[in-house]
Coordinates of C-alpha atoms and ligand atoms in Angstrom, one line a residue:
M1 CA -16.7 253.5 365.0
N2 CA -20.0 252.6 363.3
S3 CA -22.6 250.6 365.3
L4 CA -22.8 247.8 362.7
V5 CA -26.6 248.3 362.7
T6 CA -27.6 249.1 359.1
D7 CA -30.8 249.7 357.2
T8 CA -29.6 247.5 354.3
V9 CA -28.0 244.2 354.5
F10 CA -26.2 243.3 351.3
N11 CA -24.4 240.2 350.2
W12 CA -20.7 239.9 351.0
I13 CA -18.6 238.8 348.1
D14 CA -14.7 239.1 347.9
N15 CA -14.8 241.2 351.2
N16 CA -17.2 243.7 349.7
A17 CA -20.8 244.7 350.2
V18 CA -22.7 243.7 346.9
P19 CA -26.4 244.0 346.2
A20 CA -28.2 241.1 344.7
A21 CA -27.6 240.8 340.9
D22 CA -31.2 241.8 340.0
E23 CA -31.2 244.4 342.9
K24 CA -34.1 242.7 344.7
T25 CA -34.6 243.1 348.5
F26 CA -37.0 241.9 351.2
N27 CA -38.0 243.4 354.5
K28 CA -36.6 242.0 357.6
I29 CA -39.0 242.4 360.5
N30 CA -38.0 243.2 364.1
P31 CA -40.0 240.4 365.8
A32 CA -40.4 242.4 369.0
T33 CA -42.4 245.2 367.3
G34 CA -43.6 243.8 364.0
E35 CA -41.9 246.7 362.2
I36 CA -39.4 246.8 359.5
L37 CA -35.9 246.6 360.8
C38 CA -33.9 246.6 357.4
Q39 CA -33.9 245.7 353.8
V40 CA -32.0 242.6 352.9
S41 CA -30.7 241.4 349.5
R42 CA -32.8 238.8 347.9
S43 CA -30.5 236.6 346.1
S44 CA -30.8 234.1 343.4
E45 CA -28.7 231.6 341.4
K46 CA -26.6 234.5 339.8
D47 CA -25.5 235.7 343.3
A48 CA -24.8 232.1 344.4
S49 CA -22.6 231.6 341.4
A50 CA -20.7 234.9 342.1
A51 CA -20.1 233.9 345.6
I52 CA -18.9 230.4 344.7
A53 CA -16.6 231.9 342.0
S54 CA -15.0 234.2 344.7
A55 CA -14.6 231.2 347.1
K56 CA -13.0 229.1 344.4
M57 CA -10.4 231.8 343.7
A58 CA -9.6 232.2 347.4
Q59 CA -9.5 228.5 348.4
P60 CA -6.0 227.4 347.2
G61 CA -4.3 230.4 348.9
W62 CA -6.2 229.9 352.2
A63 CA -5.5 226.1 352.0
S64 CA -1.8 226.8 351.6
T65 CA -1.8 229.3 354.5
T66 CA -0.4 227.5 357.5
P67 CA -2.9 226.4 360.1
V68 CA -1.0 228.6 362.7
R69 CA -1.4 231.7 360.5
R70 CA -5.1 230.9 359.9
A71 CA -5.5 230.5 363.6
E72 CA -3.9 234.0 364.1
I73 CA -6.6 235.5 362.0
L74 CA -9.3 233.6 363.8
R75 CA -8.0 234.8 367.1
E76 CA -7.9 238.4 365.8
I77 CA -11.5 238.0 364.7
S78 CA -12.4 236.9 368.2
I79 CA -10.6 239.7 369.8
I80 CA -12.4 242.2 367.6
M81 CA -15.7 240.6 368.3
R82 CA -14.9 240.9 372.0
N83 CA -14.2 244.6 371.6
R84 CA -17.5 245.0 369.7
Q85 CA -19.6 242.7 371.8
D86 CA -22.0 245.3 372.8
D87 CA -22.7 246.2 369.1
L88 CA -23.0 242.6 368.1
A89 CA -25.4 241.9 370.9
R90 CA -27.5 244.9 370.0
I91 CA -27.9 243.5 366.5
V92 CA -28.9 240.0 367.9
H93 CA -31.3 241.8 370.2
L94 CA -32.9 243.7 367.3
E95 CA -33.0 240.7 365.0
T96 CA -34.3 238.2 367.4
G97 CA -36.1 240.0 370.1
K98 CA -34.1 238.4 372.9
S99 CA -32.9 240.6 375.8
I100 CA -29.6 242.4 375.5
K101 CA -28.5 240.2 378.5
D102 CA -29.2 237.0 376.6
A103 CA -27.7 238.4 373.4
L104 CA -24.6 239.2 375.2
G105 CA -24.4 235.7 376.5
E106 CA -24.8 234.4 373.0
V107 CA -22.1 236.7 371.6
G108 CA -19.7 235.6 374.4
A109 CA -20.4 232.0 373.5
A110 CA -19.6 232.9 369.8
I111 CA -16.3 234.6 370.9
E112 CA -15.3 231.5 373.0
Q113 CA -15.9 229.3 370.0
G114 CA -13.5 231.4 368.0
F115 CA -10.8 231.3 370.6
F116 CA -11.2 227.4 370.9
M117 CA -10.9 226.9 367.2
A118 CA -7.9 229.3 366.9
G119 CA -6.3 227.0 369.5
E120 CA -6.7 224.1 367.0
G121 CA -4.3 225.9 364.6
R122 CA -1.4 224.7 366.8
R123 CA -3.1 221.3 367.4
F124 CA -3.9 220.3 363.9
Y125 CA -2.9 216.7 364.7
G126 CA -2.8 214.0 362.1
K127 CA -1.2 210.6 363.0
T128 CA 1.6 208.4 362.0
T129 CA 1.5 204.6 362.0
T130 CA 3.7 201.5 361.3
S131 CA 3.5 199.6 358.1
G132 CA 3.6 195.9 357.2
M133 CA 6.1 196.8 354.5
E134 CA 9.7 197.3 355.2
E135 CA 11.2 200.9 354.9
R136 CA 7.7 202.4 354.7
T137 CA 6.7 205.5 356.6
A138 CA 3.0 206.1 356.9
M139 CA 1.1 209.2 358.0
T140 CA -2.5 210.5 358.0
I141 CA -3.0 214.3 357.6
R142 CA -6.0 216.6 357.7
V143 CA -6.7 218.5 354.4
P144 CA -9.5 221.0 353.6
V145 CA -12.6 219.7 352.0
G146 CA -12.7 222.7 349.7
I147 CA -15.5 225.1 349.0
S148 CA -18.0 224.9 351.8
V149 CA -21.6 226.2 352.0
L150 CA -22.7 226.9 355.5
I151 CA -26.5 227.2 355.9
I152 CA -27.8 228.3 359.3
A153 CA -31.0 229.0 361.4
A154 CA -31.9 232.1 363.2
N155 CA -32.4 230.9 366.7
T156 CA -28.9 231.8 368.1
P157 CA -27.7 233.7 365.0
I158 CA -24.2 234.7 366.0
A159 CA -23.5 231.4 367.8
N160 CA -24.6 229.6 364.7
V161 CA -22.2 231.6 362.5
A162 CA -19.3 230.9 364.9
W163 CA -20.1 227.1 365.1
K164 CA -19.7 226.8 361.4
V165 CA -17.4 229.5 360.1
F166 CA -14.6 229.1 362.7
P167 CA -14.0 225.3 362.1
A168 CA -14.6 225.7 358.4
L169 CA -11.9 228.3 358.2
I170 CA -9.3 226.8 360.5
C171 CA -9.4 223.7 358.4
G172 CA -8.5 225.7 355.3
N173 CA -11.8 225.8 353.5
S174 CA -13.3 228.9 351.8
A175 CA -16.9 229.4 352.6
I176 CA -20.3 230.8 351.5
L177 CA -22.4 231.5 354.5
K178 CA -26.2 231.5 354.0
P179 CA -27.7 233.1 357.2
S180 CA -31.4 232.7 358.0
E181 CA -33.6 235.3 356.3
D182 CA -34.7 236.1 359.8
S183 CA -31.2 237.0 361.1
P184 CA -29.1 238.4 358.2
M185 CA -27.6 241.4 360.0
V186 CA -25.3 239.9 362.6
A187 CA -23.7 237.6 359.9
W188 CA -23.0 240.5 357.8
A189 CA -21.4 242.4 360.8
F190 CA -19.3 239.3 361.4
A191 CA -18.0 239.4 357.9
Q192 CA -17.1 243.0 358.3
L193 CA -15.1 242.3 361.5
A194 CA -13.4 239.3 359.9
K195 CA -12.1 241.7 357.1
E196 CA -10.9 244.0 359.6
A197 CA -9.0 241.1 361.3
G198 CA -7.2 240.4 358.0
L199 CA -9.2 237.5 356.5
P200 CA -8.3 237.4 352.9
D201 CA -10.8 238.4 350.2
G202 CA -13.1 235.5 349.1
V203 CA -12.4 233.2 352.0
L204 CA -15.7 234.1 353.6
N205 CA -18.6 235.2 351.4
I206 CA -22.4 235.7 352.3
I207 CA -25.4 235.1 350.4
N208 CA -28.6 236.4 351.7
G209 CA -32.1 235.6 350.8
Y210 CA -34.8 232.8 351.0
G211 CA -34.0 229.1 351.3
Q212 CA -35.4 228.2 348.0
E213 CA -34.1 231.1 346.0
A214 CA -30.6 231.6 347.5
G215 CA -29.9 228.5 349.5
A216 CA -30.9 225.8 347.0
P217 CA -28.6 227.2 344.1
L218 CA -25.7 227.1 346.6
V219 CA -26.5 223.5 347.6
E220 CA -26.9 222.3 344.0
N221 CA -23.8 223.9 342.5
R222 CA -21.3 221.3 341.4
E223 CA -18.3 223.4 342.5
V224 CA -19.4 223.1 346.1
D225 CA -17.6 220.3 348.0
L226 CA -19.3 220.5 351.4
V227 CA -22.7 221.6 352.6
S228 CA -22.9 222.1 356.4
F229 CA -26.5 222.7 357.4
T230 CA -28.3 223.7 360.6
G231 CA -32.2 223.8 360.4
C232 CA -35.3 221.6 360.3
T233 CA -35.2 218.0 359.4
A234 CA -37.4 218.5 356.3
T235 CA -35.0 221.1 354.9
G236 CA -32.1 218.8 355.9
R237 CA -33.6 215.9 353.9
T238 CA -34.0 218.1 350.8
I239 CA -30.3 219.1 351.1
A240 CA -29.1 215.6 351.6
Q241 CA -31.0 214.5 348.4
A242 CA -29.6 217.4 346.4
T243 CA -26.0 216.7 347.5
S244 CA -26.3 213.0 347.1
K245 CA -26.7 213.5 343.3
R246 CA -23.1 214.4 343.2
L247 CA -21.9 212.6 346.3
A248 CA -20.8 215.9 347.9
K249 CA -20.0 215.8 351.6
V250 CA -23.0 217.0 353.7
F251 CA -23.3 217.7 357.5
L252 CA -26.8 218.0 359.0
E253 CA -27.6 219.5 362.4
L254 CA -31.4 219.1 362.6
G255 CA -34.5 219.3 364.8
G256 CA -35.3 217.7 368.2
K257 CA -38.3 216.8 370.4
N258 CA -36.3 216.4 373.5
P259 CA -37.5 214.6 376.7
L260 CA -36.8 215.6 380.3
V261 CA -37.7 212.8 382.7
V262 CA -38.4 213.5 386.4
C263 CA -38.2 210.5 388.6
D264 CA -39.9 210.0 392.0
D265 CA -36.7 210.5 393.9
A266 CA -35.7 213.7 392.0
D267 CA -34.8 217.0 393.6
L268 CA -38.0 218.6 392.5
D269 CA -36.9 222.2 393.0
N270 CA -33.9 221.6 390.8
A271 CA -35.9 219.7 388.2
C272 CA -38.4 222.4 388.1
K273 CA -35.8 225.1 387.5
W274 CA -34.2 223.2 384.7
T275 CA -37.5 222.2 383.1
I276 CA -38.6 225.8 383.0
L277 CA -35.2 226.9 381.5
S278 CA -35.1 224.0 379.0
A279 CA -38.7 224.5 377.8
F280 CA -38.9 228.4 377.7
S281 CA -35.4 230.0 377.6
N282 CA -34.7 231.6 374.3
A283 CA -38.5 231.4 373.8
G284 CA -38.1 227.6 373.3
Q285 CA -36.3 228.2 370.1
R286 CA -33.6 225.8 370.8
C287 CA -33.1 222.6 368.9
A288 CA -32.2 221.3 372.4
A289 CA -35.3 222.6 374.2
A290 CA -37.3 220.2 376.4
S291 CA -40.6 219.8 374.8
R292 CA -41.7 216.6 376.5
I293 CA -41.8 216.4 380.3
I294 CA -42.0 212.8 381.4
I295 CA -43.0 212.5 385.1
F296 CA -43.3 209.6 387.5
D297 CA -46.9 209.0 388.5
S298 CA -46.2 209.5 392.4
V299 CA -44.9 213.0 391.8
Y300 CA -46.8 214.0 388.8
D301 CA -49.5 216.1 390.5
K302 CA -47.0 217.9 392.8
F303 CA -44.4 218.6 390.0
K304 CA -47.2 219.8 387.6
D305 CA -48.3 222.4 390.2
M306 CA -44.7 223.4 390.8
L307 CA -44.3 224.0 387.0
I308 CA -47.6 225.9 386.6
K309 CA -46.5 228.2 389.6
A310 CA -43.1 228.8 388.1
A311 CA -44.5 229.4 384.6
E312 CA -47.0 232.0 386.1
K313 CA -44.0 234.0 387.3
I314 CA -42.4 234.2 383.8
T315 CA -42.5 237.6 382.4
V316 CA -42.8 238.2 378.7
G317 CA -40.9 241.0 376.9
I318 CA -37.4 242.1 375.6
E319 CA -36.0 243.6 378.7
D320 CA -33.2 242.1 380.7
S321 CA -35.7 241.7 383.5
N322 CA -38.0 239.6 381.3
D323 CA -37.7 235.9 381.1
L324 CA -39.2 235.1 377.7
G325 CA -38.6 237.0 374.4
C326 CA -40.4 236.7 371.2
V327 CA -40.4 234.0 368.5
I328 CA -38.7 234.9 365.3
N329 CA -41.6 235.6 362.9
E330 CA -45.4 235.8 362.7
N331 CA -45.7 232.6 360.7
Q332 CA -43.8 230.7 363.5
L333 CA -46.1 232.3 366.0
N334 CA -49.2 231.3 364.2
K335 CA -48.0 227.8 363.5
M336 CA -47.7 227.2 367.2
I337 CA -51.0 228.7 368.2
N338 CA -52.6 226.5 365.6
A339 CA -50.8 223.5 366.9
V340 CA -52.1 224.1 370.5
A341 CA -55.6 224.7 369.2
K342 CA -55.5 221.4 367.3
S343 CA -54.3 219.5 370.3
E344 CA -57.1 221.0 372.4
R345 CA -59.7 219.8 369.9
E346 CA -58.1 216.3 370.2
G347 CA -58.6 216.4 374.0
A348 CA -55.5 218.1 375.3
K349 CA -55.7 220.2 378.5
V350 CA -53.9 223.5 378.3
L351 CA -52.6 224.1 381.8
I352 CA -51.1 227.5 381.1
G353 CA -50.6 229.8 378.1
G354 CA -51.5 228.6 374.7
K355 CA -52.0 232.0 373.1
R356 CA -50.3 235.1 371.7
S357 CA -49.1 237.1 374.6
I358 CA -50.4 240.6 374.7
A359 CA -48.4 241.6 377.8
A360 CA -47.8 245.4 378.1
N361 CA -45.7 246.9 375.5
N362 CA -45.4 244.0 373.2
S363 CA -48.7 243.7 371.3
G364 CA -47.1 244.3 368.0
G365 CA -44.5 241.6 368.5
Y366 CA -44.6 237.9 368.1
F367 CA -44.8 236.9 371.7
M368 CA -46.2 233.5 372.7
E369 CA -47.3 232.7 376.3
P370 CA -45.2 230.1 378.0
T371 CA -47.4 227.0 377.5
L372 CA -47.8 223.8 379.4
I373 CA -50.1 221.1 378.1
E374 CA -51.2 217.7 379.5
N375 CA -53.6 214.8 378.5
V376 CA -52.0 214.1 375.1
S377 CA -51.2 210.8 373.6
A378 CA -47.6 209.9 372.8
S379 CA -48.5 209.7 369.1
A380 CA -50.4 212.9 368.8
D381 CA -48.8 215.6 366.5
I382 CA -48.1 217.9 369.5
S383 CA -46.0 214.9 371.0
Q384 CA -44.2 214.1 367.9
K385 CA -43.7 217.4 365.8
E386 CA -41.1 220.0 366.7
L387 CA -42.7 223.3 367.4
F388 CA -39.7 225.3 368.1
G389 CA -41.3 227.6 370.7
P390 CA -42.2 227.9 374.4
I391 CA -44.5 224.9 374.5
A392 CA -44.0 221.8 376.6
T393 CA -46.3 218.7 377.1
L394 CA -46.5 216.7 380.3
Y395 CA -46.8 212.9 380.4
R396 CA -47.5 210.7 383.4
V397 CA -45.7 207.4 383.6
S398 CA -45.6 204.4 386.1
G399 CA -41.9 204.0 386.4
F400 CA -38.4 204.0 384.8
D401 CA -38.9 201.5 381.9
E402 CA -42.1 203.3 380.7
A403 CA -40.3 206.7 381.0
V404 CA -37.3 205.4 378.9
D405 CA -39.6 204.0 376.2
L406 CA -41.7 207.1 376.0
A407 CA -38.5 209.4 375.9
N408 CA -37.3 207.2 373.0
D409 CA -40.6 207.2 371.2
S410 CA -39.6 209.9 368.7
E411 CA -38.2 210.3 365.1
Y412 CA -35.7 212.6 366.7
G413 CA -32.6 211.9 369.0
L414 CA -31.0 215.0 369.7
T415 CA -30.8 215.6 373.6
S416 CA -32.4 214.2 376.7
C417 CA -32.2 214.5 380.5
I418 CA -33.2 212.6 383.6
H419 CA -33.6 214.0 387.2
T420 CA -33.0 211.4 389.8
K421 CA -30.6 210.8 392.8
N422 CA -30.3 207.2 392.0
I423 CA -26.9 206.7 390.3
N424 CA -28.0 203.4 388.8
M425 CA -31.2 204.9 387.2
A426 CA -29.1 207.8 385.9
I427 CA -26.4 205.6 384.3
E428 CA -29.0 203.3 382.8
F429 CA -30.8 206.3 381.4
T430 CA -27.5 207.5 379.7
R431 CA -27.1 204.0 378.2
R432 CA -30.6 203.5 376.9
M433 CA -31.4 206.9 375.5
K434 CA -31.1 207.1 371.7
S435 CA -29.8 210.7 371.6
G436 CA -26.6 212.5 370.9
V437 CA -26.6 214.3 374.2
V438 CA -27.8 212.9 377.5
N439 CA -27.7 215.0 380.8
V440 CA -28.4 214.2 384.4
N441 CA -30.0 216.5 386.9
A442 CA -29.6 219.4 384.4
G443 CA -31.4 220.8 381.4
T444 CA -31.7 219.3 377.9
Y445 CA -29.4 222.0 376.5
G446 CA -26.0 223.3 377.7
S447 CA -23.4 222.5 374.9
E448 CA -19.9 224.2 375.3
P449 CA -17.4 225.1 372.7
H450 CA -15.2 222.1 373.4
M451 CA -18.1 219.5 373.4
P452 CA -19.5 217.7 370.4
F453 CA -23.2 218.4 369.9
G454 CA -25.5 216.6 367.5
G455 CA -28.1 214.0 367.3
V456 CA -29.0 210.6 366.1
K457 CA -32.0 209.3 364.1
N458 CA -33.7 212.3 362.3
S459 CA -31.8 214.8 364.3
G460 CA -28.6 214.6 362.3
N461 CA -26.5 212.5 359.9
G462 CA -23.6 211.4 362.2
L463 CA -21.1 214.1 362.4
R464 CA -20.7 216.5 365.3
E465 CA -20.1 220.3 365.8
P466 CA -18.4 222.0 367.7
G467 CA -15.5 220.5 369.8
T468 CA -12.5 219.1 368.0
E469 CA -15.0 216.5 366.4
A470 CA -16.0 219.5 364.1
L471 CA -12.6 219.2 362.4
D472 CA -13.9 216.0 360.9
V473 CA -16.7 217.8 359.3
Y474 CA -14.4 220.4 357.6
C475 CA -11.4 218.1 356.8
E476 CA -10.8 215.1 354.6
W477 CA -8.2 212.6 355.9
K478 CA -5.3 212.0 353.5
N479 CA -3.1 208.9 354.0
I480 CA 0.5 209.4 352.8
N481 CA 2.9 206.5 352.4
I482 CA 6.6 207.0 351.8
N483 CA 9.1 204.3 350.9
I484 CA 12.6 205.0 352.0
L485 CA 15.2 204.1 349.5
P486 CA 18.5 202.8 350.8
A487 CA 21.1 205.6 351.2
K488 CA 23.9 205.4 348.6
Ligands
LIG1 P1 -35.2 226.0 358.2 O1 -34.7 224.6 357.8 O2 -36.4 226.5 357.7 O3 -34.1 227.0 357.7 C1 -32.7 226.9 357.9 C2 -31.9 227.5 356.9 O4 -32.0 226.8 355.8 C3 -32.2 229.1 356.6 O5 -31.2 229.7 356.3 C4 -33.1 228.8 355.3 O6 -33.1 230.0 354.4 C5 -32.3 227.7 354.6 N1 -33.2 226.8 353.7 C6 -34.4 226.7 353.6 N2 -34.9 225.9 352.6 C7 -33.6 225.6 352.0 C8 -33.4 224.9 350.8 N3 -34.3 224.3 350.1 N4 -32.1 224.8 350.3 C9 -31.1 225.4 351.0 N5 -31.3 226.2 352.1 C10 -32.6 226.3 352.5 O7 -35.1 226.0 359.7 P2 -35.6 227.1 360.7 O8 -37.0 227.0 360.9 O9 -35.0 228.4 360.3 O10 -34.8 226.7 362.0 C11 -35.3 226.0 362.9 C12 -34.9 224.5 362.9 O11 -33.5 224.4 363.0 C13 -35.4 223.6 364.1 O12 -35.8 222.4 363.4 C14 -34.2 223.5 364.9 O13 -34.3 222.2 365.7 C15 -33.1 223.4 364.0 N6 -31.8 223.7 364.7 C16 -31.0 222.7 364.9 C17 -29.8 222.8 365.5 C18 -28.8 221.8 365.8 O14 -27.7 222.1 366.2 N7 -29.2 220.5 365.6 C19 -29.5 224.2 366.0 C20 -30.4 225.2 365.7 C21 -31.6 225.0 365.1

């Protein structure tokens, strides 16, 4: 059995490995070492067209395959993934620099997503309704959207594949997956396992490369019926503009700048644990990371000290015993270091971290120290712009109303959390927060395969993934009316 680790990641068209049309490649760097991990096909418009042609050929056959049969194949993919979970986790580890333990957790979540969506094959419910007209039977059924382009980020690479590919396929769409240029290998491994599970040729294709060169031609192609995108808000806006020209369906899962509020009656130990996890786990590379910690005045100093002490204990590295892995590329690391330096010039106080981590054995990798900052205004860039790394800013507020106002003072509305023992304050917070996810006494993250995730404002465009709500991304509703003629 091969390990699925490869030194060349090709495109995947018609269930075959295919180099880019003009045979260009780029280097994928291992972010834990700064060394080349593999070569990756650098695709262009020609490759996008070939993948779309393959998906177009496959779509009618896949759409007419029963949802139950489609589900059997999805279940088989999930079983094979479970059998190969160590291999998949190793790739995630190599591509992202997260520990094997964390990578295994992510692979497990991807597998569960597969099983959940496979279950939908036997629950592919529509609805029937009554009619105002006599002898009329009315029903509404789900039908596939058609050819789907799935564009994803690198932060949780195999979970991101699962969140889009499984619902797209159960609904009868054929797909072209465009993985992040920072995490191409695990998507490629997934496609090979899907073929082994019996997924027909052309139902899932993969185009690798850079966003502008490989992603944009997929988005702009008139044959594409749906673009489902996970990435930053700026790219999402570009994609929405491109798809709007032909009124194609578009689904956007975008950025966040998520607040975690700590009230004066909070269990501070629990709040500290969740703040540290929300700000720093996955090296802060979560759309749902807590990057704004809003603390009631009366517990501010005590809680700040607790956070600093907890952050001091964080160990940086890629072993299972470490708490904080690396960020995905050098550009991202430099962007964060510059953002912290800019905030300092504007008067911010860095409480801990703020620099590249040069802990033992990781000087070649892109490691950022866990960073806590205070003394920043709500309108400062560091308060408003998503950094997508292990950086959180602390704010002092006089009470609940100010906390909620500050929590909502963002272009984003993805997730939020409050720590309090007061049920009224907790419920009031869930009501007043303008975010797609609101948690109480927990972290700002924690989605599960059966729960709809997504944001309001500039964090998304209204649909949700995963959960059964994802079916609404990947299906159209068709209303069918049948007039019954009198029996002769
Ligand atoms: P990004 O927008 O730079 O890239 C995401 C993907 O889009 C990549 O595959 C990239 O190649 C592609 N892309 C870039 N430009 C494109 C273009 N013009 N046309 C088509 N495709 C293009 O995002 P990133 O920096 O890789 O990821 C981090 C962002 O993703 C953060 O903002 C994070 O919050 C967000 N994210 C959101 C969720 C969510 O569920 N809401 C989940 C994970 C990550």
